Amino acid sequence: MNKKFELVAQSEVLPPLRRDLRQILTQIGWNKKTTAEILLAVDEALTNVIRHAYQGTFGKMTVQIEDAPERTEIILEDQGKKFDPTKAPLPELPRQKPGGLGIHFIMTIMDQVFYDENYKEGNRLHLIKLKSKI
Amino acid sequence: MKIQTANRDDIHILELSGELDYHSSPELREKLNELTGKQTSKILIDLRGVDYMDSSGIATFVEAFQKTKRYQGRLILAELTTTVRGVFEIAKLDSIFEITKTMDEAFEHFTSKV
């Protein structure tokens, strides 16, 4: 199953996107808990696009789901300012100050996270969940 | 997200429902800032209607929690759904916050513990 969403980079698009992704991930066969976790990771990554790559300015972002027998991959692209979440420092936990948890969620929930350095137009992030770990 | 407010004796209750994310958390933050700005001593958040929460939601609670601690107030989170509890656990914040299974348990905490 492959599916691509083209979105405006605004926080208003996140709730309807989550509903669509929830349906797709459930159809793929992910259980309720893992579906909720993957949704959270995607949501955090897109929030970073809105906050850091576009910094409140108008822009577009795409979410592509590619499902394979051994894994589900979600590819996020935007044309904003370069921001590599895999290089951001991870917070010490439990963090008793607001903020800084989004990247921890992404890195904890997903099995593999790749930032594509060769994507010149902006940012491309690959979020991978392996089915062998179900 | 919907926020409903109520009072029971000196306990200020916020009943939340819907999704608590980057889009909706500013509204909750404003409400909690109002309460902590007045140094409300007992704040109870009813989370049974919240079926989704991200790091923006957690950050909002962390901020309010720190503010209440500064003036010796208390913030209790009650009736977390499985999904929301899972987010607190991933953040390793489930042991930092005062969390109760039920609203009744939260009322007992407020009256019996300092």
PDB file of C-alpha atoms in Angstrom:
ATOM      1  CA  MET A   1       0.000   0.000   0.000  1.00  0.00           C
ATOM      2  CA  ASN A   2       1.389   3.382  -1.028  1.00  0.00           C
ATOM      3  CA  LYS A   3      -0.269   6.695  -0.299  1.00  0.00           C
ATOM      4  CA  LYS A   4       0.861  10.305  -0.558  1.00  0.00           C
ATOM      5  CA  PHE A   5      -0.593  13.384   1.138  1.00  0.00           C
ATOM      6  CA  GLU A   6       0.218  16.916  -0.014  1.00  0.00           C
ATOM      7  CA  LEU A   7      -0.377  19.401   2.757  1.00  0.00           C
ATOM      8  CA  VAL A   8      -0.027  23.043   3.678  1.00  0.00           C
ATOM      9  CA  ALA A   9       2.450  23.356   6.552  1.00  0.00           C
ATOM     10  CA  GLN A  10      -0.007  24.573   9.186  1.00  0.00           C
ATOM     11  CA  SER A  11      -1.012  23.006  12.473  1.00  0.00           C
ATOM     12  CA  GLU A  12      -4.681  22.856  11.378  1.00  0.00           C
ATOM     13  CA  VAL A  13      -3.877  20.057   8.901  1.00  0.00           C
ATOM     14  CA  LEU A  14      -2.530  17.704  11.578  1.00  0.00           C
ATOM     15  CA  PRO A  15      -5.791  16.400  13.161  1.00  0.00           C
ATOM     16  CA  PRO A  16      -7.425  15.338   9.832  1.00  0.00           C
ATOM     17  CA  LEU A  17      -4.115  13.853   8.654  1.00  0.00           C
ATOM     18  CA  ARG A  18      -3.889  11.787  11.844  1.00  0.00           C
ATOM     19  CA  ARG A  19      -7.373  10.409  11.207  1.00  0.00           C
ATOM     20  CA  ASP A  20      -6.407   9.347   7.660  1.00  0.00           C
ATOM     21  CA  LEU A  21      -3.084   7.857   8.778  1.00  0.00           C
ATOM     22  CA  ARG A  22      -4.760   5.995  11.636  1.00  0.00           C
ATOM     23  CA  GLN A  23      -7.067   4.313   9.139  1.00  0.00           C
ATOM     24  CA  ILE A  24      -4.183   3.364   6.812  1.00  0.00           C
ATOM     25  CA  LEU A  25      -1.939   2.037   9.595  1.00  0.00           C
ATOM     26  CA  THR A  26      -4.827  -0.040  10.966  1.00  0.00           C
ATOM     27  CA  GLN A  27      -5.514  -1.440   7.489  1.00  0.00           C
ATOM     28  CA  ILE A  28      -1.833  -2.354   7.178  1.00  0.00           C
ATOM     29  CA  GLY A  29      -2.214  -4.391  10.356  1.00  0.00           C
ATOM     30  CA  TRP A  30      -0.495  -2.332  13.036  1.00  0.00           C
ATOM     31  CA  ASN A  31      -2.129  -2.792  16.435  1.00  0.00           C
ATOM     32  CA  LYS A  32      -3.827   0.091  18.250  1.00  0.00           C
ATOM     33  CA  LYS A  33      -0.843   0.890  20.513  1.00  0.00           C
ATOM     34  CA  THR A  34       1.762   0.916  17.739  1.00  0.00           C
ATOM     35  CA  THR A  35      -0.556   2.861  15.444  1.00  0.00           C
ATOM     36  CA  ALA A  36      -0.922   5.535  18.131  1.00  0.00           C
ATOM     37  CA  GLU A  37       2.854   5.644  18.585  1.00  0.00           C
ATOM     38  CA  ILE A  38       3.591   5.944  14.855  1.00  0.00           C
ATOM     39  CA  LEU A  39       0.999   8.723  14.608  1.00  0.00           C
ATOM     40  CA  LEU A  40       2.756  10.520  17.429  1.00  0.00           C
ATOM     41  CA  ALA A  41       6.168  10.219  15.726  1.00  0.00           C
ATOM     42  CA  VAL A  42       4.816  11.531  12.395  1.00  0.00           C
ATOM     43  CA  ASP A  43       2.966  14.318  14.178  1.00  0.00           C
ATOM     44  CA  GLU A  44       6.110  15.402  16.034  1.00  0.00           C
ATOM     45  CA  ALA A  45       8.170  15.379  12.840  1.00  0.00           C
ATOM     46  CA  LEU A  46       5.574  17.486  11.009  1.00  0.00           C
ATOM     47  CA  THR A  47       5.323  19.885  13.940  1.00  0.00           C
ATOM     48  CA  ASN A  48       9.089  20.353  13.582  1.00  0.00           C
ATOM     49  CA  VAL A  49       8.603  21.126   9.874  1.00  0.00           C
ATOM     50  CA  ILE A  50       5.998  23.785  10.727  1.00  0.00           C
ATOM     51  CA  ARG A  51       8.018  25.259  13.597  1.00  0.00           C
ATOM     52  CA  HIS A  52      11.615  24.957  12.425  1.00  0.00           C
ATOM     53  CA  ALA A  53      11.696  24.472   8.643  1.00  0.00           C
ATOM     54  CA  TYR A  54       9.035  27.063   7.800  1.00  0.00           C
ATOM     55  CA  GLN A  55       9.083  29.031  11.066  1.00  0.00           C
ATOM     56  CA  GLY A  56       5.500  30.174  10.641  1.00  0.00           C
ATOM     57  CA  THR A  57       5.819  31.137   6.968  1.00  0.00           C
ATOM     58  CA  PHE A  58       3.717  29.576   4.202  1.00  0.00           C
ATOM     59  CA  GLY A  59       4.993  26.311   2.777  1.00  0.00           C
ATOM     60  CA  LYS A  60       4.092  22.820   1.668  1.00  0.00           C
ATOM     61  CA  MET A  61       4.909  19.408   3.041  1.00  0.00           C
ATOM     62  CA  THR A  62       4.222  15.892   1.853  1.00  0.00           C
ATOM     63  CA  VAL A  63       3.697  12.658   3.745  1.00  0.00           C
ATOM     64  CA  GLN A  64       4.207   9.417   1.855  1.00  0.00           C
ATOM     65  CA  ILE A  65       3.490   5.974   3.273  1.00  0.00           C
ATOM     66  CA  GLU A  66       5.184   2.979   1.675  1.00  0.00           C
ATOM     67  CA  ASP A  67       4.237  -0.379   3.081  1.00  0.00           C
ATOM     68  CA  ALA A  68       6.338  -3.505   2.476  1.00  0.00           C
ATOM     69  CA  PRO A  69       6.122  -7.024   3.964  1.00  0.00           C
ATOM     70  CA  GLU A  70       8.921  -6.322   6.431  1.00  0.00           C
ATOM     71  CA  ARG A  71       8.331  -2.665   7.268  1.00  0.00           C
ATOM     72  CA  THR A  72       6.255   0.476   6.974  1.00  0.00           C
ATOM     73  CA  GLU A  73       8.150   3.568   5.846  1.00  0.00           C
ATOM     74  CA  ILE A  74       6.884   7.130   6.104  1.00  0.00           C
ATOM     75  CA  ILE A  75       8.713   9.769   4.092  1.00  0.00           C
ATOM     76  CA  LEU A  76       8.267  13.427   4.953  1.00  0.00           C
ATOM     77  CA  GLU A  77       9.376  16.186   2.586  1.00  0.00           C
ATOM     78  CA  ASP A  78       9.308  19.947   2.773  1.00  0.00           C
ATOM     79  CA  GLN A  79      10.981  22.849   1.023  1.00  0.00           C
ATOM     80  CA  GLY A  80      11.777  24.865   4.138  1.00  0.00           C
ATOM     81  CA  LYS A  81      14.973  25.726   5.974  1.00  0.00           C
ATOM     82  CA  LYS A  82      17.293  22.768   6.559  1.00  0.00           C
ATOM     83  CA  PHE A  83      16.592  21.024   9.853  1.00  0.00           C
ATOM     84  CA  ASP A  84      18.007  17.600  10.668  1.00  0.00           C
ATOM     85  CA  PRO A  85      16.218  16.217  13.743  1.00  0.00           C
ATOM     86  CA  THR A  86      18.575  13.231  13.910  1.00  0.00           C
ATOM     87  CA  LYS A  87      21.405  15.627  14.823  1.00  0.00           C
ATOM     88  CA  ALA A  88      19.476  17.518  17.486  1.00  0.00           C
ATOM     89  CA  PRO A  89      20.594  16.748  21.055  1.00  0.00           C
ATOM     90  CA  LEU A  90      18.346  14.313  22.898  1.00  0.00           C
ATOM     91  CA  PRO A  91      16.968  15.605  26.190  1.00  0.00           C
ATOM     92  CA  GLU A  92      17.861  14.099  29.534  1.00  0.00           C
ATOM     93  CA  LEU A  93      14.828  12.367  30.981  1.00  0.00           C
ATOM     94  CA  PRO A  94      12.676  12.923  32.866  1.00  0.00           C
ATOM     95  CA  ARG A  95      12.725  16.429  31.438  1.00  0.00           C
ATOM     96  CA  GLN A  96      11.280  18.842  33.951  1.00  0.00           C
ATOM     97  CA  LYS A  97      11.251  21.818  31.602  1.00  0.00           C
ATOM     98  CA  PRO A  98       8.681  22.350  28.866  1.00  0.00           C
ATOM     99  CA  GLY A  99       9.714  21.371  25.334  1.00  0.00           C
ATOM    100  CA  GLY A 100      12.420  19.251  23.745  1.00  0.00           C
ATOM    101  CA  LEU A 101      10.528  15.961  23.827  1.00  0.00           C
ATOM    102  CA  GLY A 102       9.360  15.719  20.206  1.00  0.00           C
ATOM    103  CA  ILE A 103      12.627  14.373  18.828  1.00  0.00           C
ATOM    104  CA  HIS A 104      12.905  11.932  21.741  1.00  0.00           C
ATOM    105  CA  PHE A 105       9.472  10.590  20.788  1.00  0.00           C
ATOM    106  CA  ILE A 106      10.456  10.188  17.117  1.00  0.00           C
ATOM    107  CA  MET A 107      13.743   8.431  17.913  1.00  0.00           C
ATOM    108  CA  THR A 108      12.198   6.189  20.606  1.00  0.00           C
ATOM    109  CA  ILE A 109       9.135   5.111  18.644  1.00  0.00           C
ATOM    110  CA  MET A 110      10.605   4.511  15.189  1.00  0.00           C
ATOM    111  CA  ASP A 111      13.109   1.706  14.553  1.00  0.00           C
ATOM    112  CA  GLN A 112      15.075   3.673  11.959  1.00  0.00           C
ATOM    113  CA  VAL A 113      15.179   7.404  11.233  1.00  0.00           C
ATOM    114  CA  PHE A 114      17.177   8.737   8.260  1.00  0.00           C
ATOM    115  CA  TYR A 115      17.660  12.338   7.201  1.00  0.00           C
ATOM    116  CA  ASP A 116      18.440  12.550   3.476  1.00  0.00           C
ATOM    117  CA  GLU A 117      21.441  14.882   3.126  1.00  0.00           C
ATOM    118  CA  ASN A 118      21.197  14.689  -0.669  1.00  0.00           C
ATOM    119  CA  TYR A 119      17.729  16.223  -0.846  1.00  0.00           C
ATOM    120  CA  LYS A 120      18.629  19.730  -1.945  1.00  0.00           C
ATOM    121  CA  GLU A 121      15.153  21.292  -2.125  1.00  0.00           C
ATOM    122  CA  GLY A 122      14.606  21.226   1.628  1.00  0.00           C
ATOM    123  CA  ASN A 123      14.221  18.348   4.055  1.00  0.00           C
ATOM    124  CA  ARG A 124      13.451  14.672   3.517  1.00  0.00           C
ATOM    125  CA  LEU A 125      13.061  12.449   6.566  1.00  0.00           C
ATOM    126  CA  HIS A 126      12.506   8.682   6.488  1.00  0.00           C
ATOM    127  CA  LEU A 127      10.691   7.128   9.456  1.00  0.00           C
ATOM    128  CA  ILE A 128      10.743   3.324   9.467  1.00  0.00           C
ATOM    129  CA  LYS A 129       8.895   0.812  11.637  1.00  0.00           C
ATOM    130  CA  LEU A 130       9.961  -2.826  11.297  1.00  0.00           C
ATOM    131  CA  LYS A 131       7.270  -5.492  11.370  1.00  0.00           C
ATOM    132  CA  SER A 132       9.614  -8.128  12.806  1.00  0.00           C
ATOM    133  CA  LYS A 133       9.352  -6.263  16.096  1.00  0.00           C
ATOM    134  CA  ILE A 134       5.563  -6.680  16.372  1.00  0.00           C
TER     135      ILE A 134
ATOM    136  CA  MET B   1     -10.316  20.279  21.940  1.00  0.00           C
ATOM    137  CA  LYS B   2     -12.923  21.374  24.479  1.00  0.00           C
ATOM    138  CA  ILE B   3     -12.151  22.735  27.934  1.00  0.00           C
ATOM    139  CA  GLN B   4     -14.854  22.822  30.569  1.00  0.00           C
ATOM    140  CA  THR B   5     -14.283  24.288  33.989  1.00  0.00           C
ATOM    141  CA  ALA B   6     -15.867  23.441  37.314  1.00  0.00           C
ATOM    142  CA  ASN B   7     -15.193  23.859  41.011  1.00  0.00           C
ATOM    143  CA  ARG B   8     -15.598  21.480  43.891  1.00  0.00           C
ATOM    144  CA  ASP B   9     -14.889  23.214  47.182  1.00  0.00           C
ATOM    145  CA  ASP B  10     -11.475  24.813  46.663  1.00  0.00           C
ATOM    146  CA  ILE B  11     -10.479  22.472  43.818  1.00  0.00           C
ATOM    147  CA  HIS B  12     -10.471  23.976  40.339  1.00  0.00           C
ATOM    148  CA  ILE B  13     -11.288  21.333  37.727  1.00  0.00           C
ATOM    149  CA  LEU B  14     -10.488  21.450  34.026  1.00  0.00           C
ATOM    150  CA  GLU B  15     -12.283  18.780  32.027  1.00  0.00           C
ATOM    151  CA  LEU B  16     -10.607  18.270  28.667  1.00  0.00           C
ATOM    152  CA  SER B  17     -11.895  16.420  25.649  1.00  0.00           C
ATOM    153  CA  GLY B  18     -10.617  15.847  22.121  1.00  0.00           C
ATOM    154  CA  GLU B  19      -7.048  16.016  20.878  1.00  0.00           C
ATOM    155  CA  LEU B  20      -4.295  17.899  22.657  1.00  0.00           C
ATOM    156  CA  ASP B  21      -1.617  18.799  20.116  1.00  0.00           C
ATOM    157  CA  TYR B  22       0.478  21.664  18.722  1.00  0.00           C
ATOM    158  CA  HIS B  23      -2.686  23.214  17.316  1.00  0.00           C
ATOM    159  CA  SER B  24      -4.857  23.031  20.431  1.00  0.00           C
ATOM    160  CA  SER B  25      -2.343  23.262  23.300  1.00  0.00           C
ATOM    161  CA  PRO B  26      -2.078  27.117  23.258  1.00  0.00           C
ATOM    162  CA  GLU B  27      -5.716  27.318  24.402  1.00  0.00           C
ATOM    163  CA  LEU B  28      -5.025  24.997  27.338  1.00  0.00           C
ATOM    164  CA  ARG B  29      -1.797  26.851  28.131  1.00  0.00           C
ATOM    165  CA  GLU B  30      -3.745  30.117  28.324  1.00  0.00           C
ATOM    166  CA  LYS B  31      -6.307  28.567  30.668  1.00  0.00           C
ATOM    167  CA  LEU B  32      -3.621  27.092  32.920  1.00  0.00           C
ATOM    168  CA  ASN B  33      -1.693  30.376  32.913  1.00  0.00           C
ATOM    169  CA  GLU B  34      -4.845  32.097  34.168  1.00  0.00           C
ATOM    170  CA  LEU B  35      -5.065  29.650  37.058  1.00  0.00           C
ATOM    171  CA  THR B  36      -1.368  29.642  37.958  1.00  0.00           C
ATOM    172  CA  GLY B  37      -1.296  33.445  37.580  1.00  0.00           C
ATOM    173  CA  LYS B  38      -3.901  33.591  40.371  1.00  0.00           C
ATOM    174  CA  GLN B  39      -1.878  31.026  42.318  1.00  0.00           C
ATOM    175  CA  THR B  40      -4.788  28.571  42.334  1.00  0.00           C
ATOM    176  CA  SER B  41      -3.730  26.076  44.997  1.00  0.00           C
ATOM    177  CA  LYS B  42      -5.527  22.954  43.751  1.00  0.00           C
ATOM    178  CA  ILE B  43      -5.858  22.218  40.048  1.00  0.00           C
ATOM    179  CA  LEU B  44      -7.352  18.959  38.819  1.00  0.00           C
ATOM    180  CA  ILE B  45      -7.225  17.992  35.156  1.00  0.00           C
ATOM    181  CA  ASP B  46      -9.758  15.417  33.999  1.00  0.00           C
ATOM    182  CA  LEU B  47      -8.227  13.714  30.960  1.00  0.00           C
ATOM    183  CA  ARG B  48     -10.733  10.934  30.332  1.00  0.00           C
ATOM    184  CA  GLY B  49     -11.939  12.607  27.127  1.00  0.00           C
ATOM    185  CA  VAL B  50      -8.481  13.163  25.645  1.00  0.00           C
ATOM    186  CA  ASP B  51      -7.728  10.489  23.070  1.00  0.00           C
ATOM    187  CA  TYR B  52      -4.535  12.001  21.661  1.00  0.00           C
ATOM    188  CA  MET B  53      -1.692  14.053  23.080  1.00  0.00           C
ATOM    189  CA  ASP B  54       1.702  15.077  21.667  1.00  0.00           C
ATOM    190  CA  SER B  55       4.798  16.735  23.154  1.00  0.00           C
ATOM    191  CA  SER B  56       3.137  20.170  22.987  1.00  0.00           C
ATOM    192  CA  GLY B  57       0.459  18.873  25.356  1.00  0.00           C
ATOM    193  CA  ILE B  58       3.051  17.399  27.704  1.00  0.00           C
ATOM    194  CA  ALA B  59       5.052  20.653  27.630  1.00  0.00           C
ATOM    195  CA  THR B  60       1.921  22.565  28.623  1.00  0.00           C
ATOM    196  CA  PHE B  61       1.446  20.344  31.673  1.00  0.00           C
ATOM    197  CA  VAL B  62       5.153  20.494  32.599  1.00  0.00           C
ATOM    198  CA  GLU B  63       5.041  24.300  32.522  1.00  0.00           C
ATOM    199  CA  ALA B  64       1.900  24.447  34.692  1.00  0.00           C
ATOM    200  CA  PHE B  65       3.316  21.827  37.067  1.00  0.00           C
ATOM    201  CA  GLN B  66       6.497  23.854  37.585  1.00  0.00           C
ATOM    202  CA  LYS B  67       4.519  27.032  38.205  1.00  0.00           C
ATOM    203  CA  THR B  68       2.253  25.409  40.806  1.00  0.00           C
ATOM    204  CA  LYS B  69       5.306  23.989  42.587  1.00  0.00           C
ATOM    205  CA  ARG B  70       6.782  27.500  42.867  1.00  0.00           C
ATOM    206  CA  TYR B  71       3.852  28.707  44.977  1.00  0.00           C
ATOM    207  CA  GLN B  72       3.312  25.341  46.751  1.00  0.00           C
ATOM    208  CA  GLY B  73       0.190  24.619  44.723  1.00  0.00           C
ATOM    209  CA  ARG B  74      -0.784  21.180  43.427  1.00  0.00           C
ATOM    210  CA  LEU B  75      -1.687  19.891  40.023  1.00  0.00           C
ATOM    211  CA  ILE B  76      -3.207  16.416  39.655  1.00  0.00           C
ATOM    212  CA  LEU B  77      -3.890  14.632  36.384  1.00  0.00           C
ATOM    213  CA  ALA B  78      -6.743  12.117  36.508  1.00  0.00           C
ATOM    214  CA  GLU B  79      -8.343   9.428  34.354  1.00  0.00           C
ATOM    215  CA  LEU B  80      -5.645   9.216  31.659  1.00  0.00           C
ATOM    216  CA  THR B  81      -6.596   7.156  28.628  1.00  0.00           C
ATOM    217  CA  THR B  82      -4.199   4.355  27.641  1.00  0.00           C
ATOM    218  CA  THR B  83      -2.832   6.423  24.755  1.00  0.00           C
ATOM    219  CA  VAL B  84      -2.179   9.508  26.878  1.00  0.00           C
ATOM    220  CA  ARG B  85      -0.589   7.457  29.667  1.00  0.00           C
ATOM    221  CA  GLY B  86       1.658   5.884  27.031  1.00  0.00           C
ATOM    222  CA  VAL B  87       2.911   9.327  26.021  1.00  0.00           C
ATOM    223  CA  PHE B  88       3.758  10.176  29.647  1.00  0.00           C
ATOM    224  CA  GLU B  89       5.589   6.846  29.925  1.00  0.00           C
ATOM    225  CA  ILE B  90       7.677   7.404  26.764  1.00  0.00           C
ATOM    226  CA  ALA B  91       8.612  10.817  28.178  1.00  0.00           C
ATOM    227  CA  LYS B  92       9.407   9.128  31.525  1.00  0.00           C
ATOM    228  CA  LEU B  93       7.220  11.747  33.185  1.00  0.00           C
ATOM    229  CA  ASP B  94       4.660   9.362  34.676  1.00  0.00           C
ATOM    230  CA  SER B  95       6.581   9.316  37.949  1.00  0.00           C
ATOM    231  CA  ILE B  96       7.082  13.092  38.077  1.00  0.00           C
ATOM    232  CA  PHE B  97       3.446  14.110  37.837  1.00  0.00           C
ATOM    233  CA  GLU B  98       0.806  13.299  40.407  1.00  0.00           C
ATOM    234  CA  ILE B  99      -1.468  11.002  38.417  1.00  0.00           C
ATOM    235  CA  THR B 100      -4.606   9.276  39.691  1.00  0.00           C
ATOM    236  CA  LYS B 101      -6.743   6.609  38.084  1.00  0.00           C
ATOM    237  CA  THR B 102     -10.046   8.224  38.999  1.00  0.00           C
ATOM    238  CA  MET B 103     -11.408  11.660  39.831  1.00  0.00           C
ATOM    239  CA  ASP B 104     -12.511  10.373  43.268  1.00  0.00           C
ATOM    240  CA  GLU B 105      -8.957   9.272  43.992  1.00  0.00           C
ATOM    241  CA  ALA B 106      -7.768  12.759  43.015  1.00  0.00           C
ATOM    242  CA  PHE B 107     -10.265  14.395  45.417  1.00  0.00           C
ATOM    243  CA  GLU B 108      -8.992  12.097  48.176  1.00  0.00           C
ATOM    244  CA  HIS B 109      -5.382  13.069  47.381  1.00  0.00           C
ATOM    245  CA  PHE B 110      -6.229  16.749  47.645  1.00  0.00           C
ATOM    246  CA  THR B 111      -7.944  16.360  51.001  1.00  0.00           C
ATOM    247  CA  SER B 112      -5.733  13.759  52.660  1.00  0.00           C
ATOM    248  CA  LYS B 113      -2.201  14.584  51.485  1.00  0.00           C
ATOM    249  CA  VAL B 114      -0.142  17.715  51.974  1.00  0.00           C
TER     250      VAL B 114
END
